[in-house]
Amino acid sequence: MLLDRDLRFAGMNQAYLDVTQRTREELIGAYVMDIFGAAEGGPGHHDSQRLEASFRKVLESGDSDHLALLHYPIRTRAPQGETLFEDRYWSCTHTPIKNDQGEVTHILQHTSDVTELIRARPTQDGPRSALDEMLGGGVFRRAMEVEADNQRLEAERRQLSDVLLNAPGFVAVLNGPDHVIQFCNEACYRLVNHRDILGSTVKQALPELGEQGHLDFLNDVYETGEPVMGRQRAFNLQHSPDGPADNRYMDFAYQPIRDENARVIGVFVQGHDVTDVVMAAERQKLMIDELNHRVKNTLATVQSIAMQTARTHQDPRSFADAFEARLMALSHTHDLLTKSHWEGADLRSVLEHETRAHGAGRLSLNGPLVALSPARALSLGMIFHELATNAAKYGALAHGDGRVTVDWRVINHSAPQLEIIWSETELCGILG
């Protein structure tokens, strides 16, 4: 009989109808397990599950499967017309039928009714001929052992497949010299943006890799039988065949797959996307380089402040006071820049920090939002500190009724320039 991919009857011969005691009209289009399945917990349920599992295996693997001995009852009718179920034993072979693309479209089941062979086995105490031995302990026992081994191997295969499918790193199995993609796990699919690559060659599915030399690595593994390893290698992968490339970094291993004669028949691909690690390392290097640059600039600034302070303050005490005040001004601007991760500072914030000690009520700050680079913020911070210090000692802020007004604006927007006006006044007039 013939099943489609949904396990519905697509055809059967008269011999199948006779042995199952069904009509063609009953079976065509019906789901096979609705017809020959057994209720959970009922007789034949375990073998019913084996039958369905065999069909599913053929659909998934594309390979034939065999059930040496299958026990399930079939429906019969007694002479009086009532429905009965008769124990039957079967031996089944399930063969995939494929289209031109190699896809399984149908399953051909060849079923042999071996009930009479099972019933013909002699009792344990009766005489045993050579044929009895074959029927009772030979062929069927070995067939069942082979099937049990196949079931164990299939369980192991499924377990291994589940492990590889859910592995955190990408895994692929390539077959033959053209590297046909036979297996690809979920991480691998995510890497190629879930493109339909199974069954295609690497060159067909991922042509961009050939241009980057990665196809040569696979060829080397297949031809020499030697593995190829890579660490933090750049891969430019396209999200779609005509889309832009996305630069990724990978750790990978290409290992040869050998047959029982040690001949290379494919390549096992395994690896991890380490793009985040590489980018983090690059950012760290940039940060360290920037930190070194800032430390050098800060030390140069401190050295300049020390020299200028020494020229105008000969007395050690006055030098210490002036030097400390200037360092604090530098520190205030550093605090502002740290809050912005050294991306810059707002002009108003720099002014407020450097004039805060003199009382906000005596200062008027007027101007638009102006973003300063770190270098400009440090320079203007020192300038505003000196102006505020001079105003406190000799200017408007030295008098109880004096005020400081700071106005700024951006002029010549085609080539922007910042104009800052610092004005000091008291009741008797303008000081400077």
CSV table of N, CA and C in Angstrom, one decimal, residues 279-333:
chain,number,residue,atom,x,y,z
A,279,MET,N,34.3,42.7,19.4
A,279,MET,CA,34.0,44.1,19.5
A,279,MET,C,34.2,44.7,20.9
A,280,ALA,N,34.0,43.9,21.9
A,280,ALA,CA,34.3,44.4,23.3
A,280,ALA,C,35.7,44.6,23.5
A,281,ALA,N,36.6,43.7,22.9
A,281,ALA,CA,38.0,43.9,23.0
A,281,ALA,C,38.5,45.1,22.3
A,282,GLU,N,37.9,45.4,21.1
A,282,GLU,CA,38.2,46.6,20.4
A,282,GLU,C,37.8,47.9,21.1
A,283,ARG,N,36.6,47.8,21.7
A,283,ARG,CA,36.2,49.0,22.5
A,283,ARG,C,37.1,49.2,23.7
A,284,GLN,N,37.5,48.1,24.3
A,284,GLN,CA,38.4,48.2,25.5
A,284,GLN,C,39.7,48.8,25.1
A,285,LYS,N,40.3,48.4,23.9
A,285,LYS,CA,41.5,48.9,23.5
A,285,LYS,C,41.4,50.4,23.2
A,286,LEU,N,40.3,50.8,22.6
A,286,LEU,CA,40.0,52.2,22.3
A,286,LEU,C,39.9,53.0,23.6
A,287,MET,N,39.3,52.4,24.6
A,287,MET,CA,39.1,53.1,25.9
A,287,MET,C,40.5,53.3,26.6
A,288,ILE,N,41.3,52.2,26.5
A,288,ILE,CA,42.6,52.3,27.1
A,288,ILE,C,43.5,53.3,26.4
A,289,ASP,N,43.4,53.3,25.1
A,289,ASP,CA,44.2,54.3,24.3
A,289,ASP,C,43.7,55.7,24.7
A,290,GLU,N,42.4,55.9,24.7
A,290,GLU,CA,41.8,57.2,25.1
A,290,GLU,C,42.2,57.6,26.5
A,291,LEU,N,42.2,56.6,27.4
A,291,LEU,CA,42.5,56.9,28.8
A,291,LEU,C,44.0,57.4,28.9
A,292,ASN,N,44.9,56.7,28.2
A,292,ASN,CA,46.3,57.1,28.2
A,292,ASN,C,46.5,58.5,27.6
A,293,HIS,N,45.7,58.8,26.6
A,293,HIS,CA,45.8,60.1,26.0
A,293,HIS,C,45.3,61.2,27.0
A,294,ARG,N,44.2,60.9,27.7
A,294,ARG,CA,43.7,61.9,28.6
A,294,ARG,C,44.6,62.1,29.8
A,295,VAL,N,45.2,61.0,30.3
A,295,VAL,CA,46.1,61.1,31.4
A,295,VAL,C,47.3,61.9,31.1
A,296,LYS,N,47.8,61.7,29.8
A,296,LYS,CA,49.0,62.6,29.4
A,296,LYS,C,48.6,64.0,29.3
A,297,ASN,N,47.4,64.3,28.8
A,297,ASN,CA,46.9,65.7,28.6
A,297,ASN,C,46.7,66.3,30.0
A,298,THR,N,46.1,65.5,30.9
A,298,THR,CA,45.8,66.0,32.3
A,298,THR,C,47.1,66.3,33.0
A,299,LEU,N,48.1,65.4,32.9
A,299,LEU,CA,49.4,65.7,33.5
A,299,LEU,C,50.1,67.0,32.9
A,300,ALA,N,49.9,67.1,31.6
A,300,ALA,CA,50.5,68.3,31.0
A,300,ALA,C,49.8,69.6,31.5
A,301,THR,N,48.4,69.5,31.7
A,301,THR,CA,47.7,70.6,32.2
A,301,THR,C,48.1,70.9,33.6
A,302,VAL,N,48.2,69.9,34.4
A,302,VAL,CA,48.6,70.1,35.8
A,302,VAL,C,50.0,70.7,35.9
A,303,GLN,N,50.9,70.3,35.0
A,303,GLN,CA,52.3,70.8,35.0
A,303,GLN,C,52.2,72.3,34.6
A,304,SER,N,51.4,72.7,33.6
A,304,SER,CA,51.3,74.0,33.2
A,304,SER,C,50.7,74.9,34.3
A,305,ILE,N,49.6,74.4,35.0
A,305,ILE,CA,49.0,75.1,36.1
A,305,ILE,C,50.1,75.4,37.2
A,306,ALA,N,50.9,74.4,37.5
A,306,ALA,CA,51.9,74.5,38.5
A,306,ALA,C,52.9,75.6,38.2
A,307,MET,N,53.4,75.6,36.9
A,307,MET,CA,54.3,76.6,36.5
A,307,MET,C,53.8,78.0,36.5
A,308,GLN,N,52.5,78.2,36.0
A,308,GLN,CA,51.9,79.5,36.0
A,308,GLN,C,51.7,80.0,37.4
A,309,THR,N,51.2,79.1,38.3
A,309,THR,CA,51.0,79.5,39.7
A,309,THR,C,52.3,79.9,40.4
A,310,ALA,N,53.3,79.2,40.1
A,310,ALA,CA,54.6,79.5,40.7
A,310,ALA,C,55.2,80.8,40.3
A,311,ARG,N,54.8,81.3,39.0
A,311,ARG,CA,55.3,82.6,38.6
A,311,ARG,C,54.7,83.7,39.3
A,312,THR,N,53.4,83.5,39.7
A,312,THR,CA,52.7,84.6,40.3
A,312,THR,C,52.5,84.5,41.8
A,313,HIS,N,52.9,83.4,42.4
A,313,HIS,CA,52.8,83.2,43.8
A,313,HIS,C,54.1,82.7,44.4
A,314,GLN,N,54.9,83.6,44.9
A,314,GLN,CA,56.2,83.2,45.4
A,314,GLN,C,56.1,82.6,46.8
A,315,ASP,N,55.1,83.1,47.6
A,315,ASP,CA,55.0,82.6,48.9
A,315,ASP,C,54.4,81.1,48.9
A,316,PRO,N,55.0,80.2,49.6
A,316,PRO,CA,54.5,78.8,49.6
A,316,PRO,C,53.0,78.7,49.9
A,317,ARG,N,52.6,79.4,50.9
A,317,ARG,CA,51.2,79.3,51.4
A,317,ARG,C,50.2,79.8,50.3
A,318,SER,N,50.5,80.9,49.7
A,318,SER,CA,49.7,81.4,48.6
A,318,SER,C,49.7,80.5,47.4
A,319,PHE,N,50.9,80.0,47.1
A,319,PHE,CA,51.0,79.0,46.0
A,319,PHE,C,50.2,77.8,46.2
A,320,ALA,N,50.2,77.3,47.5
A,320,ALA,CA,49.4,76.1,47.8
A,320,ALA,C,47.9,76.4,47.6
A,321,ASP,N,47.5,77.5,48.1
A,321,ASP,CA,46.0,77.9,48.0
A,321,ASP,C,45.6,78.0,46.6
A,322,ALA,N,46.4,78.8,45.8
A,322,ALA,CA,46.0,79.0,44.4
A,322,ALA,C,46.1,77.7,43.6
A,323,PHE,N,47.2,76.9,43.8
A,323,PHE,CA,47.3,75.7,43.1
A,323,PHE,C,46.2,74.7,43.4
A,324,GLU,N,45.8,74.6,44.6
A,324,GLU,CA,44.7,73.7,45.0
A,324,GLU,C,43.4,74.2,44.4
A,325,ALA,N,43.1,75.5,44.4
A,325,ALA,CA,41.9,76.0,43.8
A,325,ALA,C,41.8,75.7,42.3
A,326,ARG,N,43.0,75.9,41.6
A,326,ARG,CA,43.0,75.6,40.2
A,326,ARG,C,42.8,74.1,39.9
A,327,LEU,N,43.4,73.3,40.7
A,327,LEU,CA,43.2,71.8,40.6
A,327,LEU,C,41.7,71.4,40.8
A,328,MET,N,41.1,72.1,41.8
A,328,MET,CA,39.7,71.8,42.0
A,328,MET,C,38.8,72.2,40.8
A,329,ALA,N,39.2,73.3,40.2
A,329,ALA,CA,38.5,73.7,39.0
A,329,ALA,C,38.6,72.7,37.9
A,330,LEU,N,39.8,72.2,37.7
A,330,LEU,CA,40.0,71.1,36.8
A,330,LEU,C,39.2,69.9,37.1
A,331,SER,N,39.2,69.6,38.4
A,331,SER,CA,38.4,68.4,38.9
A,331,SER,C,37.0,68.5,38.6
A,332,HIS,N,36.4,69.8,38.8
A,332,HIS,CA,35.0,70.0,38.5
A,332,HIS,C,34.6,69.7,37.1
A,333,THR,N,35.5,70.1,36.2
A,333,THR,CA,35.2,69.9,34.8
A,333,THR,C,35.3,68.4,34.4
